[in-house]
mmCIF file of C-alpha atoms in Angstrom:
data_model
loop_
_atom_site.group_PDB
_atom_site.id
_atom_site.type_symbol
_atom_site.label_atom_id
_atom_site.label_comp_id
_atom_site.label_asym_id
_atom_site.label_seq_id
_atom_site.Cartn_x
_atom_site.Cartn_y
_atom_site.Cartn_z
ATOM 1 C CA MET A 234 4.513 27.310 -0.849
ATOM 2 C CA GLU A 235 1.799 26.457 -3.328
ATOM 3 C CA PHE A 236 1.943 23.575 -5.746
ATOM 4 C CA THR A 237 -0.302 22.669 -8.643
ATOM 5 C CA THR A 238 0.112 19.888 -11.182
ATOM 6 C CA THR A 239 -1.054 19.810 -14.701
ATOM 7 C CA ALA A 240 -1.103 17.886 -17.891
ATOM 8 C CA GLY A 241 1.193 19.278 -20.497
ATOM 9 C CA ASN A 242 4.629 20.614 -19.908
ATOM 10 C CA ALA A 243 4.580 22.659 -16.739
ATOM 11 C CA THR A 244 4.283 22.776 -13.019
ATOM 12 C CA THR A 245 3.797 25.897 -10.974
ATOM 13 C CA PHE A 246 5.548 26.118 -7.606
ATOM 14 C CA GLY A 247 4.366 29.281 -5.860
ATOM 15 C CA ASN A 248 5.442 32.036 -8.205
ATOM 16 C CA THR A 249 8.023 29.892 -9.992
ATOM 17 C CA THR A 250 6.931 28.260 -13.208
ATOM 18 C CA ALA A 251 8.746 25.029 -14.080
ATOM 19 C CA GLY A 252 7.091 24.554 -17.429
ATOM 20 C CA TYR A 253 3.752 23.116 -16.276
ATOM 21 C CA GLU A 254 0.518 25.064 -16.252
ATOM 22 C CA PHE A 255 -2.492 24.523 -14.053
ATOM 23 C CA ASP A 256 -5.046 22.239 -15.677
ATOM 24 C CA PRO A 257 -8.516 22.205 -14.065
ATOM 25 C CA GLN A 258 -9.281 18.880 -15.745
ATOM 26 C CA ILE A 259 -6.446 17.226 -13.832
ATOM 27 C CA GLU A 260 -7.645 18.771 -10.586
ATOM 28 C CA MET A 261 -11.182 17.516 -11.264
ATOM 29 C CA PHE A 262 -9.727 14.082 -12.006
ATOM 30 C CA LYS A 263 -7.953 14.102 -8.623
ATOM 31 C CA ILE A 264 -11.202 14.984 -6.850
ATOM 32 C CA LEU A 265 -13.028 12.241 -8.752
ATOM 33 C CA VAL A 266 -10.382 9.644 -7.848
ATOM 34 C CA THR A 267 -10.541 10.726 -4.183
ATOM 35 C CA CYS A 268 -14.329 10.262 -4.144
ATOM 36 C CA ILE A 269 -14.010 6.864 -5.834
ATOM 37 C CA LEU A 270 -11.370 5.780 -3.314
ATOM 38 C CA ALA A 271 -13.671 6.843 -0.475
ATOM 39 C CA LEU A 272 -16.380 4.615 -1.979
ATOM 40 C CA VAL A 273 -13.901 1.738 -2.284
ATOM 41 C CA MET A 274 -12.821 2.212 1.347
ATOM 42 C CA PHE A 275 -16.495 2.086 2.332
ATOM 43 C CA GLY A 276 -16.644 -1.278 0.574
ATOM 44 C CA MET A 277 -13.539 -2.434 2.429
ATOM 45 C CA GLY A 278 -15.238 -1.421 5.663
ATOM 46 C CA CYS A 279 -18.162 -3.638 4.655
ATOM 47 C CA ALA A 280 -15.707 -6.564 4.651
ATOM 48 C CA VAL A 281 -14.684 -5.951 8.278
ATOM 49 C CA ASP A 282 -16.403 -7.891 11.047
ATOM 50 C CA HIS A 283 -16.419 -5.540 14.037
ATOM 51 C CA GLU A 284 -16.080 -8.455 16.462
ATOM 52 C CA LYS A 285 -12.928 -9.705 14.701
ATOM 53 C CA LEU A 286 -11.585 -6.152 14.671
ATOM 54 C CA ILE A 287 -12.061 -5.979 18.438
ATOM 55 C CA ASP A 288 -10.346 -9.387 18.765
ATOM 56 C CA ASN A 289 -7.315 -8.001 16.914
ATOM 57 C CA PHE A 290 -6.971 -5.303 19.560
ATOM 58 C CA LYS A 291 -7.589 -7.730 22.426
ATOM 59 C CA ARG A 292 -4.779 -9.945 21.084
ATOM 60 C CA PRO A 293 -2.682 -7.326 19.298
ATOM 61 C CA ILE A 294 0.215 -9.550 18.221
ATOM 62 C CA GLY A 295 -0.708 -9.184 14.522
ATOM 63 C CA ILE A 296 -1.011 -5.408 14.857
ATOM 64 C CA LEU A 297 2.303 -5.136 16.725
ATOM 65 C CA ILE A 298 4.188 -7.278 14.195
ATOM 66 C CA GLY A 299 2.624 -5.422 11.259
ATOM 67 C CA LEU A 300 3.353 -1.979 12.695
ATOM 68 C CA GLY A 301 6.855 -3.026 13.679
ATOM 69 C CA CYS A 302 7.590 -4.140 10.129
ATOM 70 C CA GLN A 303 5.994 -1.027 8.626
ATOM 71 C CA ILE A 304 7.344 1.780 10.785
ATOM 72 C CA LEU A 305 10.582 0.240 12.110
ATOM 73 C CA MET A 306 11.850 -2.386 9.672
ATOM 74 C CA MET A 307 11.097 -0.639 6.357
ATOM 75 C CA PRO A 308 13.050 2.552 7.194
ATOM 76 C CA MET A 309 16.023 0.420 8.276
ATOM 77 C CA ILE A 310 15.908 -1.591 5.046
ATOM 78 C CA ALA A 311 15.726 1.662 3.092
ATOM 79 C CA TYR A 312 18.770 3.002 4.952
ATOM 80 C CA GLY A 313 20.681 -0.212 4.274
ATOM 81 C CA LEU A 314 19.901 0.020 0.561
ATOM 82 C CA ILE A 315 21.031 3.663 0.525
ATOM 83 C CA LYS A 316 24.391 2.722 2.012
ATOM 84 C CA ALA A 317 24.742 -0.303 -0.274
ATOM 85 C CA THR A 318 24.074 1.571 -3.524
ATOM 86 C CA SER A 319 25.863 4.888 -2.841
ATOM 87 C CA MET A 320 22.979 7.090 -3.953
ATOM 88 C CA SER A 321 23.412 10.827 -4.234
ATOM 89 C CA GLU A 322 22.481 12.921 -1.196
ATOM 90 C CA LEU A 323 19.242 14.206 -2.713
ATOM 91 C CA GLN A 324 18.165 10.783 -3.947
ATOM 92 C CA ALA A 325 19.037 9.192 -0.612
ATOM 93 C CA ILE A 326 16.889 11.665 1.351
ATOM 94 C CA THR A 327 13.963 11.099 -1.006
ATOM 95 C CA PHE A 328 14.321 7.325 -0.827
ATOM 96 C CA MET A 329 14.416 7.547 2.963
ATOM 97 C CA VAL A 330 11.137 9.474 2.828
ATOM 98 C CA VAL A 331 9.640 6.612 0.813
ATOM 99 C CA GLY A 332 11.009 4.028 3.251
ATOM 100 C CA CYS A 333 9.536 5.650 6.356
ATOM 101 C CA SER A 334 6.134 6.435 4.829
ATOM 102 C CA PRO A 335 3.061 4.689 6.337
ATOM 103 C CA GLY A 336 0.876 2.098 4.622
ATOM 104 C CA GLY A 337 -1.078 2.967 1.496
ATOM 105 C CA THR A 338 -4.852 2.705 1.128
ATOM 106 C CA PHE A 339 -4.652 0.239 -1.772
ATOM 107 C CA SER A 340 -3.202 -2.369 0.590
ATOM 108 C CA ASN A 341 -6.733 -3.003 1.887
ATOM 109 C CA ILE A 342 -7.949 -3.892 -1.603
ATOM 110 C CA LEU A 343 -4.981 -6.187 -2.221
ATOM 111 C CA ALA A 344 -5.445 -7.869 1.173
ATOM 112 C CA TYR A 345 -9.077 -8.560 0.289
ATOM 113 C CA MET A 346 -8.098 -10.003 -3.093
ATOM 114 C CA VAL A 347 -5.803 -12.581 -1.454
ATOM 115 C CA ASP A 348 -8.336 -13.479 1.269
ATOM 116 C CA GLY A 349 -6.350 -11.692 3.942
ATOM 117 C CA ASP A 350 -7.402 -10.637 7.433
ATOM 118 C CA MET A 351 -9.433 -7.528 6.624
ATOM 119 C CA PRO A 352 -9.869 -6.269 10.207
ATOM 120 C CA LEU A 353 -6.097 -6.520 10.634
ATOM 121 C CA SER A 354 -5.481 -4.806 7.281
ATOM 122 C CA VAL A 355 -7.744 -1.872 8.124
ATOM 123 C CA ALA A 356 -6.213 -1.544 11.599
ATOM 124 C CA LEU A 357 -2.641 -1.561 10.248
ATOM 125 C CA THR A 358 -3.307 0.999 7.501
ATOM 126 C CA THR A 359 -5.102 3.379 9.855
ATOM 127 C CA LEU A 360 -2.644 3.071 12.742
ATOM 128 C CA SER A 361 0.471 3.364 10.555
ATOM 129 C CA ASN A 362 -0.864 6.614 9.062
ATOM 130 C CA LEU A 363 -1.760 7.878 12.541
ATOM 131 C CA PHE A 364 1.678 7.058 13.960
ATOM 132 C CA ALA A 365 3.305 8.585 10.863
ATOM 133 C CA LEU A 366 2.597 12.017 12.361
ATOM 134 C CA GLY A 367 5.479 11.223 14.710
ATOM 135 C CA THR A 368 7.491 8.438 13.076
ATOM 136 C CA VAL A 369 8.131 10.138 9.709
ATOM 137 C CA PRO A 370 9.688 13.282 11.286
ATOM 138 C CA MET A 371 11.612 11.047 13.713
ATOM 139 C CA TRP A 372 13.190 8.901 10.999
ATOM 140 C CA LEU A 373 14.043 11.877 8.798
ATOM 141 C CA PHE A 374 15.593 13.698 11.763
ATOM 142 C CA LEU A 375 17.698 10.633 12.625
ATOM 143 C CA TYR A 376 18.807 10.226 9.024
ATOM 144 C CA THR A 377 19.815 13.868 8.536
ATOM 145 C CA TRP A 378 21.575 13.813 11.924
ATOM 146 C CA ILE A 379 23.516 10.584 11.285
ATOM 147 C CA GLU A 380 24.456 11.549 7.729
ATOM 148 C CA GLU A 381 25.030 15.206 8.681
ATOM 149 C CA VAL A 382 22.704 16.422 5.957
ATOM 150 C CA ASP A 383 21.734 20.088 6.092
ATOM 151 C CA GLU A 384 18.252 19.987 4.553
ATOM 152 C CA ASN A 385 14.982 21.453 5.800
ATOM 153 C CA ILE A 386 12.560 18.654 4.888
ATOM 154 C CA GLN A 387 8.914 19.700 4.911
ATOM 155 C CA ILE A 388 6.379 17.220 6.326
ATOM 156 C CA PRO A 389 2.857 17.582 4.814
ATOM 157 C CA TYR A 390 0.819 17.127 7.993
ATOM 158 C CA SER A 391 -2.298 18.304 6.195
ATOM 159 C CA SER A 392 -1.849 15.490 3.660
ATOM 160 C CA LEU A 393 -1.560 12.979 6.504
ATOM 161 C CA GLY A 394 -4.704 14.392 8.070
ATOM 162 C CA ILE A 395 -6.616 14.106 4.804
ATOM 163 C CA THR A 396 -5.401 10.523 4.372
ATOM 164 C CA LEU A 397 -6.556 9.613 7.870
ATOM 165 C CA ALA A 398 -9.957 11.213 7.312
ATOM 166 C CA SER A 399 -10.395 9.501 3.934
ATOM 167 C CA LEU A 400 -9.548 6.195 5.621
ATOM 168 C CA ILE A 401 -11.407 6.376 8.896
ATOM 169 C CA ILE A 402 -14.715 7.954 7.854
ATOM 170 C CA PRO A 403 -15.681 5.597 4.972
ATOM 171 C CA ILE A 404 -14.291 2.502 6.723
ATOM 172 C CA VAL A 405 -16.225 3.194 9.934
ATOM 173 C CA ALA A 406 -19.339 3.835 7.816
ATOM 174 C CA GLY A 407 -18.777 0.488 6.067
ATOM 175 C CA ILE A 408 -18.350 -1.368 9.362
ATOM 176 C CA LEU A 409 -21.578 0.145 10.699
ATOM 177 C CA PHE A 410 -23.378 -0.735 7.459
ATOM 178 C CA ARG A 411 -22.206 -4.352 7.752
ATOM 179 C CA TYR A 412 -23.449 -4.459 11.341
ATOM 180 C CA LYS A 413 -26.969 -3.637 10.124
ATOM 181 C CA PHE A 414 -26.995 -5.331 6.700
ATOM 182 C CA VAL A 415 -24.582 -8.265 6.710
ATOM 183 C CA LYS A 416 -25.696 -9.954 3.467
ATOM 184 C CA ILE A 417 -25.767 -6.757 1.391
ATOM 185 C CA ALA A 418 -22.409 -5.677 2.871
ATOM 186 C CA LYS A 419 -20.711 -8.866 1.645
ATOM 187 C CA TYR A 420 -21.797 -8.184 -1.949
ATOM 188 C CA LEU A 421 -20.750 -4.527 -1.661
ATOM 189 C CA ALA A 422 -17.338 -5.516 -0.326
ATOM 190 C CA LYS A 423 -16.722 -7.920 -3.205
ATOM 191 C CA GLY A 424 -17.924 -5.427 -5.818
ATOM 192 C CA CYS A 425 -15.852 -2.556 -4.401
ATOM 193 C CA ALA A 426 -12.756 -4.771 -4.163
ATOM 194 C CA ILE A 427 -13.012 -5.795 -7.815
ATOM 195 C CA PHE A 428 -13.678 -2.202 -8.872
ATOM 196 C CA GLY A 429 -10.808 -0.928 -6.739
ATOM 197 C CA PHE A 430 -8.435 -3.524 -8.189
ATOM 198 C CA ILE A 431 -9.379 -2.478 -11.737
ATOM 199 C CA LEU A 432 -8.881 1.171 -10.739
ATOM 200 C CA LEU A 433 -5.465 0.316 -9.315
ATOM 201 C CA VAL A 434 -4.392 -1.342 -12.567
ATOM 202 C CA ALA A 435 -5.747 1.613 -14.564
ATOM 203 C CA ILE A 436 -3.841 4.155 -12.447
ATOM 204 C CA VAL A 437 -0.568 2.241 -12.863
ATOM 205 C CA ALA A 438 -1.164 2.007 -16.613
ATOM 206 C CA ALA A 439 -1.865 5.747 -16.767
ATOM 207 C CA MET A 440 1.323 6.529 -14.845
ATOM 208 C CA LEU A 441 3.324 4.381 -17.254
ATOM 209 C CA ILE A 442 1.723 5.941 -20.329
ATOM 210 C CA ARG A 443 1.938 9.593 -19.196
ATOM 211 C CA ASN A 444 5.311 11.200 -19.735
ATOM 212 C CA ASP A 445 4.888 14.712 -18.359
ATOM 213 C CA ILE A 446 7.775 14.355 -15.908
ATOM 214 C CA PRO A 447 11.060 13.150 -17.386
ATOM 215 C CA ILE A 448 12.260 9.911 -15.803
ATOM 216 C CA VAL A 449 15.790 10.330 -14.501
ATOM 217 C CA PHE A 450 17.372 7.291 -12.925
ATOM 218 C CA SER A 451 20.374 5.013 -12.882
ATOM 219 C CA VAL A 452 21.243 1.627 -11.434
ATOM 220 C CA LYS A 453 21.917 3.382 -8.105
ATOM 221 C CA THR A 454 18.283 4.488 -7.905
ATOM 222 C CA ILE A 455 16.373 1.762 -9.762
ATOM 223 C CA LEU A 456 17.941 -1.086 -7.749
ATOM 224 C CA PRO A 457 16.766 0.024 -4.281
ATOM 225 C CA ILE A 458 13.370 0.995 -5.699
ATOM 226 C CA ALA A 459 12.985 -2.532 -7.078
ATOM 227 C CA VAL A 460 14.339 -4.268 -3.961
ATOM 228 C CA LEU A 461 12.599 -2.391 -1.107
ATOM 229 C CA PRO A 462 8.986 -3.602 -1.612
ATOM 230 C CA ILE A 463 10.067 -7.209 -2.244
ATOM 231 C CA ALA A 464 12.418 -7.183 0.745
ATOM 232 C CA GLY A 465 9.705 -5.768 2.992
ATOM 233 C CA MET A 466 7.169 -8.330 1.810
ATOM 234 C CA VAL A 467 9.449 -11.366 2.144
ATOM 235 C CA ILE A 468 11.061 -10.437 5.474
ATOM 236 C CA SER A 469 7.763 -9.485 7.137
ATOM 237 C CA PHE A 470 6.166 -12.726 5.919
ATOM 238 C CA CYS A 471 9.103 -14.734 7.303
ATOM 239 C CA ILE A 472 8.781 -12.953 10.653
ATOM 240 C CA SER A 473 5.061 -13.746 10.763
ATOM 241 C CA LEU A 474 5.907 -17.450 10.289
ATOM 242 C CA ILE A 475 7.521 -17.654 13.752
ATOM 243 C CA PRO A 476 5.492 -20.416 15.474
ATOM 244 C CA ARG A 477 5.271 -18.678 18.858
ATOM 245 C CA LEU A 478 3.375 -15.778 17.271
ATOM 246 C CA GLU A 479 0.522 -18.138 16.321
ATOM 247 C CA LEU A 480 -0.586 -15.972 13.403
ATOM 248 C CA SER A 481 -3.097 -17.309 10.890
ATOM 249 C CA ARG A 482 -2.343 -17.662 7.184
ATOM 250 C CA GLU A 483 -4.671 -14.757 6.495
ATOM 251 C CA ALA A 484 -2.792 -12.564 8.991
ATOM 252 C CA ARG A 485 0.584 -13.511 7.475
ATOM 253 C CA ARG A 486 -0.528 -12.568 3.971
ATOM 254 C CA THR A 487 -1.971 -9.309 5.272
ATOM 255 C CA ILE A 488 1.199 -8.311 7.141
ATOM 256 C CA ALA A 489 3.321 -9.004 4.039
ATOM 257 C CA ILE A 490 1.105 -6.850 1.804
ATOM 258 C CA GLU A 491 0.721 -4.028 4.332
ATOM 259 C CA THR A 492 4.486 -3.863 4.806
ATOM 260 C CA SER A 493 5.273 -3.698 1.092
ATOM 261 C CA ILE A 494 2.730 -0.958 0.254
ATOM 262 C CA GLN A 495 3.888 2.554 1.185
ATOM 263 C CA ASN A 496 1.867 5.771 1.030
ATOM 264 C CA GLY A 497 3.174 7.070 -2.294
ATOM 265 C CA SER A 498 1.192 10.300 -2.188
ATOM 266 C CA LEU A 499 2.791 11.275 1.136
ATOM 267 C CA SER A 500 6.355 10.830 -0.117
ATOM 268 C CA THR A 501 5.488 12.703 -3.318
ATOM 269 C CA ASN A 502 4.051 15.599 -1.284
ATOM 270 C CA VAL A 503 7.220 15.740 0.831
ATOM 271 C CA VAL A 504 9.260 16.123 -2.375
ATOM 272 C CA PHE A 505 6.905 18.853 -3.645
ATOM 273 C CA LEU A 506 7.084 20.828 -0.390
ATOM 274 C CA THR A 507 10.841 20.443 0.072
ATOM 275 C CA TYR A 508 12.148 20.855 -3.476
ATOM 276 C CA GLY A 509 9.229 22.471 -5.296
ATOM 277 C CA ASN A 510 10.932 25.841 -5.638
ATOM 278 C CA ARG A 511 14.238 24.316 -6.754
ATOM 279 C CA LEU A 512 13.530 22.869 -10.180
ATOM 280 C CA ASN A 513 16.832 21.048 -10.769
ATOM 281 C CA MET A 514 16.632 19.270 -7.426
ATOM 282 C CA PHE A 515 12.937 18.523 -7.865
ATOM 283 C CA MET A 516 13.391 16.891 -11.282
ATOM 284 C CA ALA A 517 16.303 14.826 -9.936
ATOM 285 C CA VAL A 518 14.272 13.154 -7.182
ATOM 286 C CA ILE A 519 10.547 13.175 -8.098
ATOM 287 C CA THR A 520 11.053 9.985 -10.113
ATOM 288 C CA ILE A 521 11.840 7.977 -6.962
ATOM 289 C CA PRO A 522 8.415 8.057 -5.235
ATOM 290 C CA LEU A 523 6.637 7.755 -8.598
ATOM 291 C CA LEU A 524 8.620 4.677 -9.665
ATOM 292 C CA TYR A 525 8.277 3.145 -6.213
ATOM 293 C CA SER A 526 4.488 3.531 -6.338
ATOM 294 C CA ILE A 527 4.453 1.797 -9.709
ATOM 295 C CA SER A 528 6.825 -1.012 -8.711
ATOM 296 C CA GLN A 529 5.120 -1.865 -5.402
ATOM 297 C CA THR A 530 1.756 -1.995 -7.159
ATOM 298 C CA ILE A 531 2.991 -4.187 -10.005
ATOM 299 C CA TYR A 532 4.563 -6.648 -7.540
ATOM 300 C CA ASN A 533 1.343 -6.955 -5.568
ATOM 301 C CA ILE A 534 -0.817 -7.272 -8.695
ATOM 302 C CA ILE A 535 1.409 -10.182 -9.760
ATOM 303 C CA LEU A 536 0.975 -11.651 -6.267
ATOM 304 C CA VAL A 537 -2.819 -11.399 -6.551
ATOM 305 C CA VAL A 538 -2.797 -13.066 -9.987
ATOM 306 C CA ILE A 539 -0.602 -15.914 -8.692
ATOM 307 C CA TYR A 540 -2.815 -16.391 -5.633
ATOM 308 C CA LYS A 541 -6.039 -16.383 -7.660
ATOM 309 C CA THR A 542 -4.545 -18.880 -10.130
ATOM 310 C CA TRP A 543 -3.426 -21.154 -7.291
ATOM 311 C CA LYS A 544 -6.809 -20.885 -5.581
ATOM 312 C CA PHE A 545 -8.631 -21.733 -8.822
ATOM 313 C CA TYR A 546 -6.379 -24.767 -9.331
ATOM 314 C CA GLN A 547 -6.931 -25.971 -5.757
ATOM 315 C CA THR A 548 -10.698 -25.506 -6.019
ATOM 316 C CA SER A 549 -10.861 -27.419 -9.319
ATOM 317 C CA ARG A 550 -8.687 -30.169 -7.902
ATOM 318 C CA ASN A 551 -10.815 -30.522 -4.756
ATOM 319 C CA ARG A 552 -13.987 -30.701 -6.844
ATOM 320 C CA LYS A 553 -12.449 -33.399 -8.996
ATOM 321 C CA PHE A 554 -11.394 -35.480 -5.997
ATOM 322 C CA SER A 555 -14.750 -35.017 -4.245
ATOM 323 C CA GLY A 556 -16.518 -36.158 -7.417
ATOM 324 C CA GLN A 557 -14.328 -39.243 -7.600
ATOM 325 C CA SER A 558 -15.024 -39.993 -3.933
ATOM 326 C CA VAL A 559 -18.787 -39.758 -4.451
ATOM 327 C CA THR A 560 -18.563 -42.093 -7.454
ATOM 328 C CA ALA A 561 -16.516 -44.626 -5.480
ATOM 329 C CA VAL A 562 -19.022 -44.585 -2.597
ATOM 330 C CA GLY A 563 -21.826 -45.151 -5.101
ATOM 331 C CA TYR A 564 -20.123 -48.225 -6.532
ATOM 332 C CA GLU A 565 -19.589 -49.631 -3.031
ATOM 333 C CA VAL A 566 -23.257 -49.166 -2.181
ATOM 334 C CA MET A 567 -24.286 -50.880 -5.434
ATOM 335 C CA GLU A 568 -22.005 -53.853 -4.695
ATOM 336 C CA MET A 569 -23.394 -54.199 -1.169
ATOM 337 C CA THR A 570 -26.928 -54.278 -2.482
#
């Protein structure tokens, strides 16, 4: 089955036209965004200390907790929300696809922006996408078996492979670059993170502005979409607070962000492959992964803004107190003399 997207009013699924025509400008835009993301991931690799990355694997508690939350807890939360909101069968399957998807690449940028554990972030994103080759089919099989759903869901393994390649190659290149040029790598990492964050905001804005695909939703669909990323973030952060785990603040923030960010492109591709030749079904469910991608990004952008505001306040406050301390010491010295 072939699928092409376009600007305008149509999408072509194989030989079936659903009102959208192929637009080479959109395809060029996708290629451009992919290249830019590869550059951003190179910058994120520049923020990773290879020794700390090795330490994360030597003491893998952060990796195990993060992966457990991502590939075990999130699908279970998604299933609970499906049962709680009585979604339709098609919507429920699509939402389950979103819930069992691996971590998204933008989580690395967001982790950097909140001073997270970058080696842990990179490890979690890469490993969750690697394990997704087995965990996504497993969860979807279990769901269709438990709910007795007769649906042949198509898993885009090629998309997973491309995601892994676009993650691993630039990140490894960035780590190697940092090993040779530490000072330059730090500036590159900061610049790429800021650029990537701006790109993330721009993509969300573009998705909100564009209206090529009609948005079809109700309380039954919008509620779980709004709750899932917040629930994943809060619960995973609370788990990371368990004293016996001895996780750092940076690791806790990273695990929370990694858990809440799902690979939106993967879930969208699953919908395309499964329902692309059935227009009515496709239009009924495509909104779910698109709205989830928007909502999870907006939540994390708000989190970054709150963190940066708090950090600025704390820095200003510390400078003020340190200035007062220096002045007081000066007066004491003057009195002694």
